[in-house]
PDB file of C-alpha atoms in Angstrom:
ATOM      1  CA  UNK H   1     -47.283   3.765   1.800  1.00 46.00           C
ATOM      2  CA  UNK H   2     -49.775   1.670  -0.047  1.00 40.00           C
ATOM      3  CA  UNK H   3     -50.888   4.965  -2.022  1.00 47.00           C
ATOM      4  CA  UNK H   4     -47.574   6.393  -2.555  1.00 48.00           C
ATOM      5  CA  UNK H   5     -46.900   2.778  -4.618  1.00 43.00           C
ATOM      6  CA  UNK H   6     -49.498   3.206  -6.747  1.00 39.00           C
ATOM      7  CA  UNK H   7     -49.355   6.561  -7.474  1.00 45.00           C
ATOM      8  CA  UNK H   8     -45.691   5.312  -8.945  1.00 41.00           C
ATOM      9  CA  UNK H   9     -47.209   2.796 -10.815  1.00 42.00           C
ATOM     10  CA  UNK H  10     -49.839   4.469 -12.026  1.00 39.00           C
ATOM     11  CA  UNK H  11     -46.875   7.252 -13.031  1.00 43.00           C
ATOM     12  CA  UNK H  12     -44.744   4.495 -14.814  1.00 39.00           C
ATOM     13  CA  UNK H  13     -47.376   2.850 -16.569  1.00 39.00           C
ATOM     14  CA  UNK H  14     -48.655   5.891 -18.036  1.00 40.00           C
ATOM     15  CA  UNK H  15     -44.908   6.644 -19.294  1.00 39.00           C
ATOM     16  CA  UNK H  16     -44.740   3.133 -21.039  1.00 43.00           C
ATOM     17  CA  UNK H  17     -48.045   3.976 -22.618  1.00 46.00           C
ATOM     18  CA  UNK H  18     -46.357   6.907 -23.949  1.00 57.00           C
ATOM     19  CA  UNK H  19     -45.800   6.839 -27.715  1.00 69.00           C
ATOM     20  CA  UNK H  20     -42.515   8.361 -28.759  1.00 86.00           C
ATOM     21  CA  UNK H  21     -42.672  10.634 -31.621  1.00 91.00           C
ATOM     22  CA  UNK H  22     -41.306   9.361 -35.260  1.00 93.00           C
ATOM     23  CA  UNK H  23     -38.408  11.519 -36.243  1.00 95.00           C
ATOM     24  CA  UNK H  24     -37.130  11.332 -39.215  1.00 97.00           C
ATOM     25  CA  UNK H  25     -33.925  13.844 -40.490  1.00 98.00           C
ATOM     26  CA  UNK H  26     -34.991  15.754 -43.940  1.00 98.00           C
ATOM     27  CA  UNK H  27     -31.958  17.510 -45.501  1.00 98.00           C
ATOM     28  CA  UNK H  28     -32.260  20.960 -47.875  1.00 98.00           C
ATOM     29  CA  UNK H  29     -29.883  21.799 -50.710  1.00 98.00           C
ATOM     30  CA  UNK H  30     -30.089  24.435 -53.377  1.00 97.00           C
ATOM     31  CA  UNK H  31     -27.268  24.359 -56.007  1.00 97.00           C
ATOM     32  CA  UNK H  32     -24.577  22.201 -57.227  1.00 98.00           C
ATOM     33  CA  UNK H  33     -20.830  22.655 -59.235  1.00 96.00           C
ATOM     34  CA  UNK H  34     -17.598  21.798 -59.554  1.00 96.00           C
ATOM     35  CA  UNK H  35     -16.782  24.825 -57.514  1.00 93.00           C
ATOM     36  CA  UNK H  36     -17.954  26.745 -54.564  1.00 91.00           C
ATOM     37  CA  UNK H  37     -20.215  29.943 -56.650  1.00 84.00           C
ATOM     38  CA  UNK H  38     -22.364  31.109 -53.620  1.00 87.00           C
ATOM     39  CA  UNK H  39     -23.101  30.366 -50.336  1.00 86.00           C
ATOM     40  CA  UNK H  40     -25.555  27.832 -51.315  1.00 91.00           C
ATOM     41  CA  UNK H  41     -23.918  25.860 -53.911  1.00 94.00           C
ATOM     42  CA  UNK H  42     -22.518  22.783 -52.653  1.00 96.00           C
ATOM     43  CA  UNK H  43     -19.339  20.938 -54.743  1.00 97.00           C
ATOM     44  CA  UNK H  44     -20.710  18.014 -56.418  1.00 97.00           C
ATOM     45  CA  UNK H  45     -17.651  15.952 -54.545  1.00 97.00           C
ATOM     46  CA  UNK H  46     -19.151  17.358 -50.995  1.00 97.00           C
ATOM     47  CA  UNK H  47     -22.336  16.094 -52.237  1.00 98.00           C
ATOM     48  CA  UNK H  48     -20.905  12.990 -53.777  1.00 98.00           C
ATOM     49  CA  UNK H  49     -19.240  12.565 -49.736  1.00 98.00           C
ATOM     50  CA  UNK H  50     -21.648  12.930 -48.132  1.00 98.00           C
ATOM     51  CA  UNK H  51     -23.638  10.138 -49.787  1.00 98.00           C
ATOM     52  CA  UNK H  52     -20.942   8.067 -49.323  1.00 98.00           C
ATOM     53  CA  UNK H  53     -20.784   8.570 -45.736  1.00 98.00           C
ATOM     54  CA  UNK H  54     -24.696   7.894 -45.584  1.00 98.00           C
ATOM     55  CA  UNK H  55     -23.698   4.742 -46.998  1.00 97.00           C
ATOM     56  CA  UNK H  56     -20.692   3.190 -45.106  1.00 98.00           C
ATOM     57  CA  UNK H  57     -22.210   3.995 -41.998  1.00 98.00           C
ATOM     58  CA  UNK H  58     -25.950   2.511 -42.354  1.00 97.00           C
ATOM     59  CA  UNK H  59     -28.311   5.045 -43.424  1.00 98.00           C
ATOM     60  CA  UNK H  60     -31.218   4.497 -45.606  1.00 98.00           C
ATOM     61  CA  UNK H  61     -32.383   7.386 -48.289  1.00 98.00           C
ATOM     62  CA  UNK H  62     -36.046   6.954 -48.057  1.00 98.00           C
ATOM     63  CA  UNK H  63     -38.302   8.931 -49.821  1.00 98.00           C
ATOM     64  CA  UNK H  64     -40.449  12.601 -48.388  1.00 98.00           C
ATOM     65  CA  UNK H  65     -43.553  10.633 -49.251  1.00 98.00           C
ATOM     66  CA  UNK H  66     -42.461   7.657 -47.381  1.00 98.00           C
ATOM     67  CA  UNK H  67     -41.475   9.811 -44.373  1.00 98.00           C
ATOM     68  CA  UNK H  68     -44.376  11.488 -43.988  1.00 98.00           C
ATOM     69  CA  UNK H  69     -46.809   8.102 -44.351  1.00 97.00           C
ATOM     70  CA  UNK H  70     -44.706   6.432 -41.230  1.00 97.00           C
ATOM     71  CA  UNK H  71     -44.965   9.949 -39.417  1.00 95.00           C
ATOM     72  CA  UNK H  72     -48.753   9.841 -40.297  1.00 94.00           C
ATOM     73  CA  UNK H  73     -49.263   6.461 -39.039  1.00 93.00           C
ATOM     74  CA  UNK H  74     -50.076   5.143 -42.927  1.00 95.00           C
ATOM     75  CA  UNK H  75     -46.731   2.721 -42.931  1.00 95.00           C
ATOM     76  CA  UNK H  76     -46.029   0.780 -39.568  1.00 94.00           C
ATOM     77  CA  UNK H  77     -41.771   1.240 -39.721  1.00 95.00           C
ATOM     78  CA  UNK H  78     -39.191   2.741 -41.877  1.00 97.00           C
ATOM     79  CA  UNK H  79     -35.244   1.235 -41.684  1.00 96.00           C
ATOM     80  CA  UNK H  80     -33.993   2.506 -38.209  1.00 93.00           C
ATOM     81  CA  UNK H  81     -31.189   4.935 -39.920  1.00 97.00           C
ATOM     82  CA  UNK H  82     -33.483   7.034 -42.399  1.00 98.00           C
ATOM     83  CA  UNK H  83     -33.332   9.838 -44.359  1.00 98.00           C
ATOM     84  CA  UNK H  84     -34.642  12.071 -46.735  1.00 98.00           C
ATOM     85  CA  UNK H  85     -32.686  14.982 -49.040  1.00 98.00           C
ATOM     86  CA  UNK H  86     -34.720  17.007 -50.884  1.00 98.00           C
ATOM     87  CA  UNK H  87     -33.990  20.197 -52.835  1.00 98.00           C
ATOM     88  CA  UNK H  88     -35.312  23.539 -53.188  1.00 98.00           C
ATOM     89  CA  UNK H  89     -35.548  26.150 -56.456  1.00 97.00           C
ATOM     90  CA  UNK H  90     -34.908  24.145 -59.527  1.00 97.00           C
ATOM     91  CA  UNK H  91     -31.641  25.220 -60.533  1.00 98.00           C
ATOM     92  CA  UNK H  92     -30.222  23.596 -63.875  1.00 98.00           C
ATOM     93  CA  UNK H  93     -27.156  22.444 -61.755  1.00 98.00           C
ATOM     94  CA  UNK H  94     -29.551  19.630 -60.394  1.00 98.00           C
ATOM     95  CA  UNK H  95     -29.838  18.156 -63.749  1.00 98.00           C
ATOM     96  CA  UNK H  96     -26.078  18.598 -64.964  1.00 98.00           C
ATOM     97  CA  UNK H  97     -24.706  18.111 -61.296  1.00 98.00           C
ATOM     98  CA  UNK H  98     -26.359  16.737 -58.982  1.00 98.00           C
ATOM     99  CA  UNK H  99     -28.426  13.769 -60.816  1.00 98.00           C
ATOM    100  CA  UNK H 100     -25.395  11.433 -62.032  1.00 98.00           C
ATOM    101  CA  UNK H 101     -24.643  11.605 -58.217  1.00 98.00           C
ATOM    102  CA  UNK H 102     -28.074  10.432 -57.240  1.00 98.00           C
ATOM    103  CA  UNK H 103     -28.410   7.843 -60.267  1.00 98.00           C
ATOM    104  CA  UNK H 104     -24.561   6.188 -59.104  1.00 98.00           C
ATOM    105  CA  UNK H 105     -26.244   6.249 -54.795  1.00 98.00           C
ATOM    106  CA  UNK H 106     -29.542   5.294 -56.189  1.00 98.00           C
ATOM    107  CA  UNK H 107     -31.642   7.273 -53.793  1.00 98.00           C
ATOM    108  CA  UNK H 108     -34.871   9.306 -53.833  1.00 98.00           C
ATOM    109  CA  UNK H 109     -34.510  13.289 -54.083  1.00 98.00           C
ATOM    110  CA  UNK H 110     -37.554  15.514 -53.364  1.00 98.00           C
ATOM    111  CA  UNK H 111     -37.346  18.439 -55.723  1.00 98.00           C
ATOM    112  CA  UNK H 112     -39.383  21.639 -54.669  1.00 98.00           C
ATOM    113  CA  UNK H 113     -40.361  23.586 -57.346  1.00 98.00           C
ATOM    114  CA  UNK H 114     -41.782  27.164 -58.060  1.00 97.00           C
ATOM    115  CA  UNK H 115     -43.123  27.109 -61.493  1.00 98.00           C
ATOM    116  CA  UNK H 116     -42.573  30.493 -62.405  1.00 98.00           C
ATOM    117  CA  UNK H 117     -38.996  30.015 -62.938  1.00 98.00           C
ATOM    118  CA  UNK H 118     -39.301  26.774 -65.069  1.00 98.00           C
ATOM    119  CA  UNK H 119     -38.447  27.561 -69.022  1.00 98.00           C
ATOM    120  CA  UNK H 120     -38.271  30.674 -68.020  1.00 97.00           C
ATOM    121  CA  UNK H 121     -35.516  31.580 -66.305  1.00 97.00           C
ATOM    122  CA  UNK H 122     -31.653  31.369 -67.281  1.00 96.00           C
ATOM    123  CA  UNK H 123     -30.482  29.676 -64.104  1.00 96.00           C
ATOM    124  CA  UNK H 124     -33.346  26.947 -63.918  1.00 98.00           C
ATOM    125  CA  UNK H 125     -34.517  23.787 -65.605  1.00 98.00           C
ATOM    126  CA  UNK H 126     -37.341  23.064 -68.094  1.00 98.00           C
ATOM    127  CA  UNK H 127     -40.411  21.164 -67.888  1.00 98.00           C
ATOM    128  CA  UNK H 128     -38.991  18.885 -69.824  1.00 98.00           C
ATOM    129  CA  UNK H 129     -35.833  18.334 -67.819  1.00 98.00           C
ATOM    130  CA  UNK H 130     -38.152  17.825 -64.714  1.00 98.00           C
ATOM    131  CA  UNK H 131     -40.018  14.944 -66.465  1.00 98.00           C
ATOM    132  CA  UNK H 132     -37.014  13.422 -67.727  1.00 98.00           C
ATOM    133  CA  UNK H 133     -35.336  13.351 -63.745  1.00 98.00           C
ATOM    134  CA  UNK H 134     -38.936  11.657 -63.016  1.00 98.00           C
ATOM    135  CA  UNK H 135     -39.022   9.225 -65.354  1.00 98.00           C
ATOM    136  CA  UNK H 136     -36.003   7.530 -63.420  1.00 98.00           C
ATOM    137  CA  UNK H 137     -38.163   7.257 -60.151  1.00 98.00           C
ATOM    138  CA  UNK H 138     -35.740   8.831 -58.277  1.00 98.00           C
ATOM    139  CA  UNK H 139     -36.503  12.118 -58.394  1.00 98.00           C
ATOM    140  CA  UNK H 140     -40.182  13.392 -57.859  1.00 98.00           C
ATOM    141  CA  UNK H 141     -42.054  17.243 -57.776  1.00 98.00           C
ATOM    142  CA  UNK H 142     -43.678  18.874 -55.129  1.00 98.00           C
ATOM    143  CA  UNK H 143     -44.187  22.816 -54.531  1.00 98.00           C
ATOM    144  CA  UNK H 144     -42.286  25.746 -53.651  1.00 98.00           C
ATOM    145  CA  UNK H 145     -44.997  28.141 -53.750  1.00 98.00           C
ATOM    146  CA  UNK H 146     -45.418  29.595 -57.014  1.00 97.00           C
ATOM    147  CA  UNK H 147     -42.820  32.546 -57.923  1.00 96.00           C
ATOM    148  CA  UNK H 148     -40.822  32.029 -54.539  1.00 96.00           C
ATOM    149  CA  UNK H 149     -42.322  34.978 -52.763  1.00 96.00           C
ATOM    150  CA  UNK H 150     -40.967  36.884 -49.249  1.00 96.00           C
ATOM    151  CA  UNK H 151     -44.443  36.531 -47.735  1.00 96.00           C
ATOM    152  CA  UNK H 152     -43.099  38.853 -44.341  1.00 95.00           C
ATOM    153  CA  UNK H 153     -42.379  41.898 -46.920  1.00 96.00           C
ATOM    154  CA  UNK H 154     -45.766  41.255 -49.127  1.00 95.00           C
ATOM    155  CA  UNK H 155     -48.099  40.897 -45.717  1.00 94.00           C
ATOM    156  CA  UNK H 156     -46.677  44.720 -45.264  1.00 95.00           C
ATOM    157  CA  UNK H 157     -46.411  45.815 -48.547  1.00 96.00           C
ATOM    158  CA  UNK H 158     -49.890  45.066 -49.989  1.00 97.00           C
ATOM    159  CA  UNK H 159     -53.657  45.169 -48.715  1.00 97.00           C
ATOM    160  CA  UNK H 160     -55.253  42.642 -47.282  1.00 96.00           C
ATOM    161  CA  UNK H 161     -57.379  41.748 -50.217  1.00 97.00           C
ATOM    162  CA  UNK H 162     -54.248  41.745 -52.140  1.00 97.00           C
ATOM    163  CA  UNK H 163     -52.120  39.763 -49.703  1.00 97.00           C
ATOM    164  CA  UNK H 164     -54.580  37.326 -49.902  1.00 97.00           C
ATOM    165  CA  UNK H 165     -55.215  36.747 -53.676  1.00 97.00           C
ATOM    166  CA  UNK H 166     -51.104  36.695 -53.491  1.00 97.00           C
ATOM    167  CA  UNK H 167     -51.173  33.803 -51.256  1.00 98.00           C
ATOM    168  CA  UNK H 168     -53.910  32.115 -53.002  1.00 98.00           C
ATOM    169  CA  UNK H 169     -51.458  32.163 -55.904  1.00 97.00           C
ATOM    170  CA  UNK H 170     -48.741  30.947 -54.308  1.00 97.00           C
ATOM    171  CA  UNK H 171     -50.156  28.074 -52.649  1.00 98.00           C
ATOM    172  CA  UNK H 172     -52.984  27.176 -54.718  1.00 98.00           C
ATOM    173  CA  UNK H 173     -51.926  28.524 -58.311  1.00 98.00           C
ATOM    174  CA  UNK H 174     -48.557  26.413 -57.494  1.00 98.00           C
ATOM    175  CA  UNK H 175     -50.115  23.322 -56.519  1.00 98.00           C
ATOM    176  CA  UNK H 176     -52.797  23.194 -59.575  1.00 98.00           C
ATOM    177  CA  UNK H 177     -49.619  24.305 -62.261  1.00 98.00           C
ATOM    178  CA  UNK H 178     -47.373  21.807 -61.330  1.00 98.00           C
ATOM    179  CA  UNK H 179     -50.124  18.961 -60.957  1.00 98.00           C
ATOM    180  CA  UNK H 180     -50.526  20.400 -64.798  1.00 98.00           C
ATOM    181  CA  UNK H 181     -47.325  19.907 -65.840  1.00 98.00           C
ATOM    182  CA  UNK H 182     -46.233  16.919 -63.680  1.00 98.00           C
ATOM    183  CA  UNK H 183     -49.456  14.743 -64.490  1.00 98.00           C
ATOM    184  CA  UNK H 184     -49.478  13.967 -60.490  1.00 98.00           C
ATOM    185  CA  UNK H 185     -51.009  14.845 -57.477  1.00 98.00           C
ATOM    186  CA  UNK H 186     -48.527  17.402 -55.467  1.00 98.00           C
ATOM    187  CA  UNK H 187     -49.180  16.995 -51.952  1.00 98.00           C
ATOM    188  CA  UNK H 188     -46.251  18.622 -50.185  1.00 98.00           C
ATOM    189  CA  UNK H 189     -44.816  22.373 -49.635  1.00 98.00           C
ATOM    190  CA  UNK H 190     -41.575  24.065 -48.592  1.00 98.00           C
ATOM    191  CA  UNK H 191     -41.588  27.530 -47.120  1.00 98.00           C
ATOM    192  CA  UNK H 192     -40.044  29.559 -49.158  1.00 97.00           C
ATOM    193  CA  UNK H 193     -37.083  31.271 -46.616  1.00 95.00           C
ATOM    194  CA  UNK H 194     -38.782  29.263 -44.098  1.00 95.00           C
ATOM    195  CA  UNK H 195     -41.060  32.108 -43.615  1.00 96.00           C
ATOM    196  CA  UNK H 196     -44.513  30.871 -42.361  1.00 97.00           C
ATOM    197  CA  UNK H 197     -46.883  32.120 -39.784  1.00 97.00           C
ATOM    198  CA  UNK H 198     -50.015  30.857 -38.040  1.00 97.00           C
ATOM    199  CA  UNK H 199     -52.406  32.033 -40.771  1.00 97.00           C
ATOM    200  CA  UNK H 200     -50.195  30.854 -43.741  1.00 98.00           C
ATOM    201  CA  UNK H 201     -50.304  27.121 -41.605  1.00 98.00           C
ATOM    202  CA  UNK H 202     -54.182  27.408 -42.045  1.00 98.00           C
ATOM    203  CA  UNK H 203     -54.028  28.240 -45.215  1.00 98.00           C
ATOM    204  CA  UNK H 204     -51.495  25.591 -46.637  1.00 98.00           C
ATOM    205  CA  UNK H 205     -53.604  23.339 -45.298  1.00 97.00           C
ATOM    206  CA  UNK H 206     -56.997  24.197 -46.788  1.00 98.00           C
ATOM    207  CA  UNK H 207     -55.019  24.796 -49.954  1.00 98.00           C
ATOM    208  CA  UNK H 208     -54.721  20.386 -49.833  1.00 98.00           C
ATOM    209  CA  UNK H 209     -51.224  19.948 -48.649  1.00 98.00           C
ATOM    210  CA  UNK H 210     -50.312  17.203 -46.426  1.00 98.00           C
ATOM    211  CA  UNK H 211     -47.826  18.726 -45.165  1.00 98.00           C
ATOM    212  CA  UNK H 212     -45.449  21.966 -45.531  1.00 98.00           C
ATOM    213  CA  UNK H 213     -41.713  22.202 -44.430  1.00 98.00           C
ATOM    214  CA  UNK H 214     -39.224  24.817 -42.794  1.00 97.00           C
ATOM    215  CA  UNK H 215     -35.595  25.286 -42.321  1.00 96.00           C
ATOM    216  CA  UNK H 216     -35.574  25.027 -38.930  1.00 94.00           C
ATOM    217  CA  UNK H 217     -32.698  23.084 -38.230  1.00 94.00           C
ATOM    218  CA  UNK H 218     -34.543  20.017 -36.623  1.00 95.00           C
ATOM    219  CA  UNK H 219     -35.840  16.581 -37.379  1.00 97.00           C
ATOM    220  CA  UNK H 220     -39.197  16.314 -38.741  1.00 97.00           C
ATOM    221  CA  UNK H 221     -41.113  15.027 -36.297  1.00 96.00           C
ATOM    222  CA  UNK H 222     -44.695  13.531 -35.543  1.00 95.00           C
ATOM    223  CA  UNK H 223     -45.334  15.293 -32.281  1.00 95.00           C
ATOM    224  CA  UNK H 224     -44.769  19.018 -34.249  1.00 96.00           C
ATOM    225  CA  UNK H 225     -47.516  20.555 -36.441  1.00 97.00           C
ATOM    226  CA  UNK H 226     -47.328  19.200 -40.269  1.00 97.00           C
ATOM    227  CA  UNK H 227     -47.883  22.020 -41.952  1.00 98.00           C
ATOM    228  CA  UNK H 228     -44.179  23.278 -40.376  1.00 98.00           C
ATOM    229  CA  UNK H 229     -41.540  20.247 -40.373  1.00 98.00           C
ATOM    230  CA  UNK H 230     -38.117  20.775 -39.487  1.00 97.00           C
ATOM    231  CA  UNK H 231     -35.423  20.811 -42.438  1.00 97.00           C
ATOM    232  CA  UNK H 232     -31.937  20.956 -42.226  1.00 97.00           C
ATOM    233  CA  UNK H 233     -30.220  23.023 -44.957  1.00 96.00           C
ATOM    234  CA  UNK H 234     -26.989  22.022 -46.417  1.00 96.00           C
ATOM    235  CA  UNK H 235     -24.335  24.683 -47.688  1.00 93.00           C
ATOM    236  CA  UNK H 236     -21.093  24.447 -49.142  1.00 91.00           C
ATOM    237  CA  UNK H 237     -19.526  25.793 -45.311  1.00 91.00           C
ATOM    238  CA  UNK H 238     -20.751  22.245 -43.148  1.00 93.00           C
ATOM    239  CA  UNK H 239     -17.998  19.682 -42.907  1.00 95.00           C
ATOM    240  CA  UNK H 240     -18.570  15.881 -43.313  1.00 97.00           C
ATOM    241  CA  UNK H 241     -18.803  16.340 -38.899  1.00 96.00           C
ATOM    242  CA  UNK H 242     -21.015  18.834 -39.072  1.00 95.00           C
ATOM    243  CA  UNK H 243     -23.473  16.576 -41.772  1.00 97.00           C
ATOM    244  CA  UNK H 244     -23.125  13.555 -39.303  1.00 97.00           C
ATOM    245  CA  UNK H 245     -24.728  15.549 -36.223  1.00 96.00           C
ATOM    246  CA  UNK H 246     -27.582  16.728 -38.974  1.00 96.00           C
ATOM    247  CA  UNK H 247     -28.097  13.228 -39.781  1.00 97.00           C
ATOM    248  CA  UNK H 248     -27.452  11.531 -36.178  1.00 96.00           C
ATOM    249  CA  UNK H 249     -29.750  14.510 -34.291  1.00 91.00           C
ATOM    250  CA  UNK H 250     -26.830  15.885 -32.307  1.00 90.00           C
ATOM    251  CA  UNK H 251     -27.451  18.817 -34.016  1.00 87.00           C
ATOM    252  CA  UNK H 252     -31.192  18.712 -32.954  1.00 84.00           C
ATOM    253  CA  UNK H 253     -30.853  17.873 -29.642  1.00 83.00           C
ATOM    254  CA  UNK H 254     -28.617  21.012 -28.858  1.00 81.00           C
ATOM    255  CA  UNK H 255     -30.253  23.854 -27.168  1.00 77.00           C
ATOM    256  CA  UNK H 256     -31.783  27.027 -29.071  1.00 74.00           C
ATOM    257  CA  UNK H 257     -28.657  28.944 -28.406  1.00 68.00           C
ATOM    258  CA  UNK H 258     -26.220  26.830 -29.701  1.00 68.00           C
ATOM    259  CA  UNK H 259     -27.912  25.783 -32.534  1.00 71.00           C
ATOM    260  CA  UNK H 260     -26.444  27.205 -36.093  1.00 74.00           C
ATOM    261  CA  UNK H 261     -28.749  29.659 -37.974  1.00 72.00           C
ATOM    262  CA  UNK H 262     -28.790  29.238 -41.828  1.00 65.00           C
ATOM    263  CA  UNK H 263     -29.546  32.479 -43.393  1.00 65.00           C
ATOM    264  CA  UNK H 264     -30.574  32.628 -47.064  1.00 63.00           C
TER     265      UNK H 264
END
């Protein structure tokens, strides 16, 4: 009987010894507008909602880089109700759209850009638009890869020598151009579709990120690998409902099969 005791308490201890893993909910958007264009643009007054509701019910907007130093042990706490929104692409409609939202809220947006598009293309900002959204502290830069690549159809498509001078670009070449243009070190990546695999988790990390990020529809979390961090995208179909069990982790805490699935 003795032995069966403290095999129990030996059981229990260990359990309160146990540290629990620091979640922390990351959200994904894409586009912005007045109206519904695509299945990833979001109405600015959805957007504008939704930040409101964050708000009145107790949540903090903390900044990615903030997240990720509590979740790396760097910062001892973070407010109990956390978290972060970041964005993905670089579309114009974050500077005419979405930014007088975030200056009214006052909160920090991650912005992850591919470089390629900058001043180049129709539908996305300019370098100097970028700077400009930094210079009010709320918004900051980190990588998208470089010219947004499906990294599933190039690993078939090209050789292996070429696959790999491909993802040197995209990582790398992304990382060094936007540490050019930005004037600051860029130290987090999203997966572009959420596409990653076990080799592209090696190399994101030798290529000096701290940590890379999915959209798999879960809370970023301590106890998973860094280099693949849950995200929860945000498109112009979820209800305020369906953004409170994002934020709350209702959502994460379902099982696989009734999870949603967010295609691009």
């Amino acid at each position: 009987m003795f032995r069966w005791f403290l095999m129990v308490a030996v059981l229990v201890g260990s359990l309160w010894g146990a540290v629990a893993p620091k979640k922390v909910p990351v959200l994904c958007y894409h586009r912005f507008g007045v109206e519904v264009a695509d299945s990833m643009t979001i109405k600015n007054s959805a957007f504008a909602e939704q930040m409101e509701w964050l708000k009145t019910n107790g949540y903090t907007v903390i900044s990615l880089d903030t997240a990720m130093q509590y979740e790396q042990g760097k910062i001892k706490s973070i407010p109990t109700k956390s978290v972060v929104i970041t964005v993905d692409d670089g579309h114009k409609s974050v500077y005419s759209d979405m930014a007088p939202i975030v200056k009214k809220y006052k909160i920090p947006v991650t912005l992850f850009i591919y470089p390629s598009a900058i001043s180049n293309a129709k539908y996305a900002m300019t370098w100097e638009q970028l700077r400009e959204l930094e210079t009010t502290k709320l918004f900051h830069v980190e990588s998208h890869t470089y010219w947004h690549p499906n990294f599933k159809k190039e690993k078939k498509s090209l050789s292996a020598e070429e696959y790999a001078k491909s993802v040197d670009k995209q990582l790398n070449g992304s990382k060094k151009k936007l540490e050019e243009k930005m004037g600051h070190e860029i130290k987090y990546l999203a997966w572009v579709f959420g596409i990653y695999d076990d080799a592209l988790l090696v190399d994101v990390k030798k290529a000096g990120y701290t940590a890379a990020f999915t959209i798999d529809r879960k809370h970023a979390s301590s106890s998973d690998n860094p280099m693949a961090l849950g995200r929860y995208m945000v498109v112009s179909k979820h209800t305020i409902k369906d953004f409170e069990h994002m934020v709350d982790g209702t959502e994460d805490r379902m099982i696989p099969s009734k999870k949603e699935v967010v295609k691009y």
